[in-house]
């Protein structure tokens, strides 16, 4: 019997390996195909990259030159590929728009033509920008402040127009990710604080600590993607935009630091009193996701994620004494690849002549 085939685009980053492991555990009858250009392929925490994190078939390529024949026989596409945060988006604005939005929409159109049934797009709660103290629901207006957030809003809008009863589109507005992954990122707030606590015994908060940030563990993101891949039209309609996270994990940055201190009582917390006010601050209402996804709604504790992160960082073979300069920060890696002329100014690989 032919296995059901899923295509994960952007599978060689932080979330992709955890998602792959999750899908394999829950659906052993699924063939997982990965497609990625491999910007961060070498950014592993240690050499123990187990097979469970790898796709069954790995294809290397850029979404800006995607071959539609890769969609033959695919039932679900998960689009994770992105220039995946604000600092990178600020430096690579045009590429952010092309990769995060234009290519997502083009590949969704091709997917629909190829008979794919479900398209899952990794959007972000950062679309709410400065949201104030009231929790933002999907019906509230968005306020994208950065190239990254604008690319996600633009993609959502165009993707929703493509959806039909037979081509379900799910735009998952994820909270800020946290937790362990073989391709750990330390440019995410909780991950940064746990690294600070473990490696420096001091959390240095770059802001005054007041911005609000909902969090979600990467395992819960994987659960949400799995749910969205299989959801019926009755559960959310052909084109769904939904906040993904949990109401209990809406924190201020300072609260996140104090949660980390509970696991590392001897550390100090330092805030930057003189920081410019952070324009990105949002509290998010995840009730729609809870109502639609039921058991997929996150139930873990932040202490569990902190514990996972702590083991993950402890297992690293890297010199992380100055981790904010390490290749576990995505922008550092792109810059380094450009400095060594591996990537050109448009973020295409320079091939030998
Ligand atoms: N990490 C978070 O906090 C978070 C929160 C909300 C949404 N998201 C979204 O989830 C998705 C995955 O996030 P992540 O943390 O794994 O990011 P990541 O940066 O670790 O991974 C992104 C992957 O996309 C690939 N990619 C980038 N440009 C490409 C191109 N032109 N062609 C092919 N592949 C390309 C990269 O090589 C990388 O493997 C992104 O869309 C991100 O915006 C992440």
Short mmCIF file of C-alpha atoms and ligand atoms in Angstrom, two decimals:
data_model
loop_
_atom_site.label_atom_id
_atom_site.label_comp_id
_atom_site.label_asym_id
_atom_site.label_seq_id
_atom_site.Cartn_x
_atom_site.Cartn_y
_atom_site.Cartn_z
CA UNK A 1 0.00 0.00 0.00
CA UNK A 2 1.26 3.48 -0.89
CA UNK A 3 2.08 5.57 2.15
CA UNK A 4 0.40 8.95 2.58
CA UNK A 5 2.95 11.58 1.59
CA UNK A 6 3.57 14.87 3.41
CA UNK A 7 5.94 17.56 2.15
CA UNK A 8 7.57 19.76 4.80
CA UNK A 9 9.08 22.83 3.19
CA UNK A 10 11.74 24.38 5.46
CA UNK A 11 12.29 21.17 7.44
CA UNK A 12 15.98 21.74 8.27
CA UNK A 13 15.47 24.51 10.84
CA UNK A 14 14.47 24.62 14.49
CA UNK A 15 10.89 23.32 14.27
CA UNK A 16 11.27 20.94 11.31
CA UNK A 17 13.21 18.11 13.04
CA UNK A 18 10.88 18.15 16.07
CA UNK A 19 7.86 18.05 13.74
CA UNK A 20 9.36 15.17 11.77
CA UNK A 21 9.93 13.17 14.95
CA UNK A 22 6.39 13.94 16.12
CA UNK A 23 4.77 12.91 12.83
CA UNK A 24 6.72 9.68 12.68
CA UNK A 25 5.68 8.81 16.22
CA UNK A 26 2.00 9.48 15.54
CA UNK A 27 1.70 8.33 11.93
CA UNK A 28 4.18 5.59 11.07
CA UNK A 29 2.23 5.08 7.81
CA UNK A 30 3.27 8.48 6.49
CA UNK A 31 6.12 9.22 4.10
CA UNK A 32 7.85 12.45 5.11
CA UNK A 33 9.56 14.40 2.35
CA UNK A 34 11.67 17.42 3.34
CA UNK A 35 12.54 20.38 1.10
CA UNK A 36 15.00 23.00 2.28
CA UNK A 37 17.85 25.12 1.03
CA UNK A 38 19.87 24.22 4.11
CA UNK A 39 20.91 27.62 5.50
CA UNK A 40 21.13 26.18 9.01
CA UNK A 41 21.80 22.55 8.28
CA UNK A 42 25.13 22.69 10.11
CA UNK A 43 23.70 24.49 13.14
CA UNK A 44 23.40 21.42 15.34
CA UNK A 45 23.73 21.48 19.10
CA UNK A 46 25.79 18.28 19.03
CA UNK A 47 26.68 15.48 16.64
CA UNK A 48 23.92 13.17 17.95
CA UNK A 49 21.47 13.90 15.15
CA UNK A 50 19.32 10.82 15.35
CA UNK A 51 17.48 9.35 12.36
CA UNK A 52 14.11 10.08 13.92
CA UNK A 53 14.65 13.79 13.19
CA UNK A 54 15.36 13.18 9.49
CA UNK A 55 12.84 13.13 6.65
CA UNK A 56 12.45 9.85 4.73
CA UNK A 57 13.46 11.74 1.60
CA UNK A 58 15.46 14.97 1.73
CA UNK A 59 15.46 17.35 -1.22
CA UNK A 60 17.70 20.40 -1.29
CA UNK A 61 16.35 23.44 -3.10
CA UNK A 62 15.21 27.00 -2.81
CA UNK A 63 11.50 27.85 -2.64
CA UNK A 64 12.23 30.58 -5.21
CA UNK A 65 12.88 27.88 -7.81
CA UNK A 66 10.47 25.17 -6.75
CA UNK A 67 9.81 22.20 -9.04
CA UNK A 68 6.02 21.50 -9.05
CA UNK A 69 6.58 17.79 -9.79
CA UNK A 70 7.62 17.47 -6.12
CA UNK A 71 3.92 17.77 -5.31
CA UNK A 72 2.95 14.57 -7.14
CA UNK A 73 1.08 12.28 -4.76
CA UNK A 74 1.40 14.68 -1.80
CA UNK A 75 -1.67 15.00 0.45
CA UNK A 76 -0.41 17.70 2.84
CA UNK A 77 2.11 20.51 2.51
CA UNK A 78 3.54 22.21 5.60
CA UNK A 79 5.22 25.53 4.80
CA UNK A 80 7.84 26.38 7.44
CA UNK A 81 10.40 27.98 5.12
CA UNK A 82 11.08 31.54 6.12
CA UNK A 83 13.48 34.26 7.02
CA UNK A 84 12.26 33.59 10.47
CA UNK A 85 12.57 36.62 12.73
CA UNK A 86 12.56 40.40 12.86
CA UNK A 87 16.33 41.01 12.96
CA UNK A 88 16.86 38.91 9.81
CA UNK A 89 13.77 40.42 8.19
CA UNK A 90 15.15 43.92 8.79
CA UNK A 91 18.43 43.06 7.05
CA UNK A 92 16.90 40.96 4.24
CA UNK A 93 13.61 42.74 3.61
CA UNK A 94 13.04 41.86 -0.05
CA UNK A 95 14.05 38.22 0.48
CA UNK A 96 11.74 38.00 3.49
CA UNK A 97 8.79 39.08 1.39
CA UNK A 98 9.73 36.73 -1.45
CA UNK A 99 10.38 33.62 0.67
CA UNK A 100 7.80 34.07 3.44
CA UNK A 101 4.95 35.39 1.33
CA UNK A 102 5.30 35.23 -2.47
CA UNK A 103 6.71 31.71 -2.60
CA UNK A 104 4.27 30.43 0.02
CA UNK A 105 1.39 31.68 -2.12
CA UNK A 106 2.88 30.38 -5.40
CA UNK A 107 3.52 26.95 -3.90
CA UNK A 108 0.01 26.88 -2.41
CA UNK A 109 -1.45 27.55 -5.87
CA UNK A 110 0.68 24.77 -7.35
CA UNK A 111 -0.35 22.49 -4.49
CA UNK A 112 -4.02 23.08 -5.19
CA UNK A 113 -3.52 22.30 -8.89
CA UNK A 114 -1.66 19.11 -7.95
CA UNK A 115 -4.56 17.86 -5.81
CA UNK A 116 -2.98 18.47 -2.39
CA UNK A 117 -5.75 18.51 0.23
CA UNK A 118 -4.23 20.44 3.09
CA UNK A 119 -1.79 23.37 3.21
CA UNK A 120 -0.48 24.42 6.62
CA UNK A 121 1.27 27.78 6.85
CA UNK A 122 3.42 28.77 9.83
CA UNK A 123 2.26 32.29 10.63
CA UNK A 124 3.00 34.25 13.77
CA UNK A 125 1.33 36.17 16.61
CA UNK A 126 3.85 38.93 15.88
CA UNK A 127 1.28 40.04 13.29
CA UNK A 128 -0.42 41.78 16.26
CA UNK A 129 2.60 44.07 16.70
CA UNK A 130 1.78 46.43 19.54
CA UNK A 131 -1.42 44.99 20.89
CA UNK A 132 -1.84 46.67 24.28
CA UNK A 133 -3.09 44.81 27.34
CA UNK A 134 -6.24 43.28 25.82
CA UNK A 135 -5.82 39.76 24.49
CA UNK A 136 -5.98 39.72 20.69
CA UNK A 137 -8.41 37.39 18.92
CA UNK A 138 -8.38 36.41 15.26
CA UNK A 139 -11.16 38.92 14.49
CA UNK A 140 -9.12 41.84 15.84
CA UNK A 141 -7.14 43.95 13.43
CA UNK A 142 -3.49 43.10 12.93
CA UNK A 143 -0.68 45.63 13.28
CA UNK A 144 2.41 44.24 11.57
CA UNK A 145 5.38 46.45 12.45
CA UNK A 146 8.25 44.66 10.75
CA UNK A 147 9.06 43.15 7.35
CA UNK A 148 8.75 39.71 8.96
CA UNK A 149 5.27 40.39 10.38
CA UNK A 150 4.15 42.08 7.15
CA UNK A 151 5.21 39.04 5.13
CA UNK A 152 3.07 36.80 7.35
CA UNK A 153 0.00 39.05 7.14
CA UNK A 154 0.36 39.31 3.36
CA UNK A 155 0.67 35.55 2.99
CA UNK A 156 -2.37 34.88 5.19
CA UNK A 157 -4.49 37.22 3.11
CA UNK A 158 -3.57 35.69 -0.24
CA UNK A 159 -3.64 32.12 1.01
CA UNK A 160 -7.17 32.52 2.32
CA UNK A 161 -8.31 33.42 -1.20
CA UNK A 162 -6.95 30.16 -2.60
CA UNK A 163 -8.67 27.86 -0.09
CA UNK A 164 -11.65 25.72 -1.10
CA UNK A 165 -13.56 22.82 0.45
CA UNK A 166 -11.11 20.49 -1.29
CA UNK A 167 -8.00 22.53 -0.53
CA UNK A 168 -7.96 23.41 3.15
CA UNK A 169 -5.60 26.20 4.17
CA UNK A 170 -4.62 26.58 7.83
CA UNK A 171 -2.62 29.65 8.84
CA UNK A 172 -1.34 28.98 12.33
CA UNK A 173 -0.43 32.19 14.14
CA UNK A 174 2.11 30.70 16.50
CA UNK A 175 3.18 32.24 19.78
CA UNK A 176 6.96 32.64 20.19
CA UNK A 177 8.55 29.21 20.10
CA UNK A 178 10.64 27.75 22.89
CA UNK A 179 12.04 24.36 23.83
CA UNK A 180 14.58 21.80 22.76
CA UNK A 181 15.49 20.90 19.18
CA UNK A 182 18.58 19.38 17.56
CA UNK A 183 18.83 22.69 15.65
CA UNK A 184 18.33 24.81 18.72
CA UNK A 185 17.85 28.54 18.27
CA UNK A 186 19.07 30.84 21.03
CA UNK A 187 17.53 33.96 19.46
CA UNK A 188 14.17 33.20 21.10
CA UNK A 189 13.33 34.72 24.45
CA UNK A 190 12.97 31.68 26.73
CA UNK A 191 15.82 29.82 25.03
CA UNK A 192 18.04 32.89 25.44
CA UNK A 193 17.18 33.19 29.16
CA UNK A 194 17.86 29.52 29.89
CA UNK A 195 21.20 29.79 28.08
CA UNK A 196 21.96 32.97 30.09
CA UNK A 197 21.11 31.19 33.35
CA UNK A 198 23.14 28.07 32.57
CA UNK A 199 26.15 29.69 30.98
CA UNK A 200 26.40 33.09 32.69
CA UNK A 201 24.40 32.67 35.94
CA UNK A 202 22.75 35.95 35.02
CA UNK A 203 19.82 36.81 32.77
CA UNK A 204 20.42 40.05 30.92
CA UNK A 205 17.13 41.33 29.59
CA UNK A 206 17.68 43.61 26.62
CA UNK A 207 14.41 45.49 27.22
CA UNK A 208 12.83 46.85 30.40
CA UNK A 209 11.03 43.51 30.76
CA UNK A 210 7.54 44.88 30.18
CA UNK A 211 6.75 43.59 26.65
CA UNK A 212 4.17 40.83 26.56
CA UNK A 213 5.06 37.61 24.72
CA UNK A 214 2.97 34.45 24.56
CA UNK A 215 5.11 31.31 24.32
CA UNK A 216 4.61 27.81 22.91
CA UNK A 217 6.82 24.75 23.11
CA UNK A 218 8.05 23.30 19.78
CA UNK A 219 6.41 19.99 20.66
CA UNK A 220 3.05 21.74 20.97
CA UNK A 221 3.68 23.50 17.65
CA UNK A 222 4.22 20.07 16.08
CA UNK A 223 1.00 18.82 17.64
CA UNK A 224 -0.84 21.84 16.19
CA UNK A 225 0.56 21.26 12.70
CA UNK A 226 -0.45 17.61 12.91
CA UNK A 227 -3.94 18.64 13.96
CA UNK A 228 -4.19 21.20 11.13
CA UNK A 229 -3.01 18.70 8.51
CA UNK A 230 -5.85 16.36 9.39
CA UNK A 231 -8.63 18.76 10.35
CA UNK A 232 -11.92 18.58 8.48
CA UNK A 233 -13.60 21.52 6.77
CA UNK A 234 -16.22 21.40 9.53
CA UNK A 235 -13.47 22.23 12.00
CA UNK A 236 -12.60 25.81 11.06
CA UNK A 237 -13.73 26.04 7.41
CA UNK A 238 -11.70 25.91 4.19
CA UNK A 239 -9.52 28.90 5.16
CA UNK A 240 -8.63 29.04 8.82
CA UNK A 241 -6.50 31.64 10.56
CA UNK A 242 -6.03 30.70 14.19
CA UNK A 243 -3.85 31.80 17.09
CA UNK A 244 -1.86 28.80 18.30
CA UNK A 245 -0.61 28.73 21.86
CA UNK A 246 -2.38 28.62 25.22
CA UNK A 247 -3.95 31.34 27.34
CA UNK A 248 -1.93 30.28 30.38
CA UNK A 249 1.37 31.02 28.57
CA UNK A 250 0.84 34.76 28.05
CA UNK A 251 3.78 36.32 29.92
CA UNK A 252 5.71 39.54 30.15
CA UNK A 253 9.41 39.20 29.37
CA UNK A 254 10.19 39.85 33.05
CA UNK A 255 7.79 37.07 34.12
CA UNK A 256 9.57 34.70 31.74
CA UNK A 257 12.88 35.58 33.41
CA UNK A 258 11.39 34.92 36.85
CA UNK A 259 10.06 31.52 35.69
CA UNK A 260 13.63 30.63 34.67
CA UNK A 261 14.92 31.82 38.05
CA UNK A 262 12.62 29.32 39.76
CA UNK A 263 14.66 26.57 38.11
CA UNK A 264 18.00 28.35 38.74
CA UNK A 265 17.48 30.15 42.08
CA UNK A 266 21.05 31.49 42.34
CA UNK A 267 21.00 33.55 39.18
CA UNK A 268 20.58 37.30 38.93
CA UNK A 269 18.18 39.13 36.63
CA UNK A 270 19.36 42.36 35.06
CA UNK A 271 16.99 44.60 33.15
CA UNK A 272 17.90 47.43 30.85
CA UNK A 273 16.19 50.43 32.45
CA UNK A 274 17.37 52.66 29.60
CA UNK A 275 16.05 50.49 26.79
CA UNK A 276 13.93 52.13 24.14
CA UNK A 277 10.32 50.99 24.60
CA UNK A 278 9.80 47.75 22.66
CA UNK A 279 7.05 48.39 20.13
CA UNK A 280 6.25 44.70 19.87
CA UNK A 281 4.10 43.64 22.79
CA UNK A 282 0.98 41.52 22.57
CA UNK A 283 -1.29 39.37 24.67
CA UNK A 284 -3.16 36.75 22.66
CA UNK A 285 -6.44 34.89 23.08
CA UNK A 286 -6.07 31.22 22.14
CA UNK A 287 -9.68 30.23 22.87
CA UNK A 288 -10.53 29.48 19.23
CA UNK A 289 -7.66 27.01 18.99
CA UNK A 290 -8.77 25.41 22.26
CA UNK A 291 -12.34 25.06 20.98
CA UNK A 292 -11.29 23.63 17.59
CA UNK A 293 -8.31 21.49 18.48
CA UNK A 294 -9.47 20.06 21.85
CA UNK A 295 -6.81 17.61 23.02
CA UNK A 296 -4.14 19.28 20.88
CA UNK A 297 -4.33 22.40 23.09
CA UNK A 298 -1.02 22.69 25.00
CA UNK A 299 -1.08 21.33 28.54
CA UNK A 300 2.59 21.26 29.59
CA UNK A 301 4.27 23.61 32.04
CA UNK A 302 6.95 26.17 31.32
CA UNK A 303 9.12 24.35 33.89
CA UNK A 304 9.06 21.27 31.60
CA UNK A 305 10.26 23.33 28.63
CA UNK A 306 12.98 24.94 30.77
CA UNK A 307 14.12 21.48 31.88
CA UNK A 308 14.22 20.19 28.25
CA UNK A 309 16.16 23.28 27.18
CA UNK A 310 18.58 22.93 30.01
CA UNK A 311 19.41 19.30 29.04
CA UNK A 312 19.67 20.31 25.38
CA UNK A 313 22.14 23.14 26.09
CA UNK A 314 24.06 20.95 28.56
CA UNK A 315 24.50 18.31 25.84
CA UNK A 316 26.11 20.82 23.48
CA UNK A 317 29.64 20.31 22.28
CA UNK A 318 29.91 23.96 21.23
CA UNK A 319 31.78 26.70 22.99
CA UNK A 320 28.80 28.77 24.09
CA UNK A 321 30.63 31.13 26.44
CA UNK A 322 29.55 34.02 24.19
CA UNK A 323 26.43 32.34 22.85
CA UNK A 324 24.81 35.54 21.52
CA UNK A 325 27.65 35.57 18.98
CA UNK A 326 27.32 31.87 18.16
CA UNK A 327 25.73 30.17 15.16
CA UNK A 328 22.74 29.26 17.33
CA UNK A 329 21.54 32.78 16.47
CA UNK A 330 20.07 32.63 12.96
CA UNK A 331 21.25 36.08 11.79
CA UNK A 332 24.87 35.32 12.79
CA UNK A 333 24.80 32.25 10.54
CA UNK A 334 23.43 34.09 7.50
CA UNK A 335 26.02 36.85 8.01
CA UNK A 336 28.82 34.33 8.31
CA UNK A 337 27.70 32.46 5.18
CA UNK A 338 27.74 35.77 3.30
CA UNK A 339 31.14 36.80 4.69
CA UNK A 340 32.65 33.55 3.50
CA UNK A 341 30.90 34.11 0.12
CA UNK A 342 28.85 30.93 0.37
CA UNK A 343 25.65 32.98 0.03
CA UNK A 344 25.21 35.96 -2.29
CA UNK A 345 23.44 39.20 -1.37
CA UNK A 346 20.07 37.70 -2.37
CA UNK A 347 20.62 34.64 -0.16
CA UNK A 348 21.24 32.25 -3.03
CA UNK A 349 24.08 29.75 -2.67
CA UNK A 350 27.14 30.64 -4.73
CA UNK A 351 27.87 27.56 -6.78
CA UNK A 352 31.40 26.89 -7.98
CA UNK A 353 31.75 27.96 -11.64
N1 LIG B 1 10.42 30.05 16.03
C1 LIG B 1 9.38 30.83 16.36
O1 LIG B 1 9.30 31.46 17.42
C2 LIG B 1 8.22 30.94 15.41
C3 LIG B 1 7.06 31.55 15.87
C4 LIG B 1 6.03 31.72 14.97
C5 LIG B 1 6.16 31.28 13.68
N2 LIG B 1 7.30 30.69 13.27
C6 LIG B 1 7.43 30.25 11.89
O2 LIG B 1 7.68 28.86 11.85
C7 LIG B 1 8.51 28.56 10.71
C8 LIG B 1 9.72 27.76 11.12
O3 LIG B 1 10.43 28.46 12.14
P1 LIG B 1 11.86 27.96 12.64
O4 LIG B 1 12.01 28.53 14.01
O5 LIG B 1 12.02 26.52 12.42
O6 LIG B 1 12.80 28.79 11.65
P2 LIG B 1 14.27 28.41 11.12
O7 LIG B 1 14.88 29.68 10.67
O8 LIG B 1 14.97 27.61 12.12
O9 LIG B 1 13.95 27.47 9.87
C9 LIG B 1 13.49 27.98 8.65
C10 LIG B 1 13.95 27.02 7.56
O10 LIG B 1 13.54 27.57 6.30
C11 LIG B 1 14.59 27.34 5.39
N3 LIG B 1 14.53 28.33 4.31
C12 LIG B 1 14.68 29.66 4.40
N4 LIG B 1 14.65 30.22 3.20
C13 LIG B 1 14.49 29.21 2.30
C14 LIG B 1 14.40 29.17 0.88
N5 LIG B 1 14.53 30.28 0.14
N6 LIG B 1 14.19 27.98 0.28
C15 LIG B 1 14.10 26.84 1.03
N7 LIG B 1 14.22 26.82 2.36
C16 LIG B 1 14.40 28.00 3.00
C17 LIG B 1 15.86 27.50 6.19
O11 LIG B 1 16.99 26.88 5.55
C18 LIG B 1 15.47 26.85 7.50
O12 LIG B 1 15.83 25.49 7.53
C19 LIG B 1 8.86 29.91 10.08
O13 LIG B 1 7.96 30.16 9.03
C20 LIG B 1 8.62 30.89 11.19
O14 LIG B 1 8.32 32.18 10.70
C21 LIG B 1 8.34 30.48 14.11
#
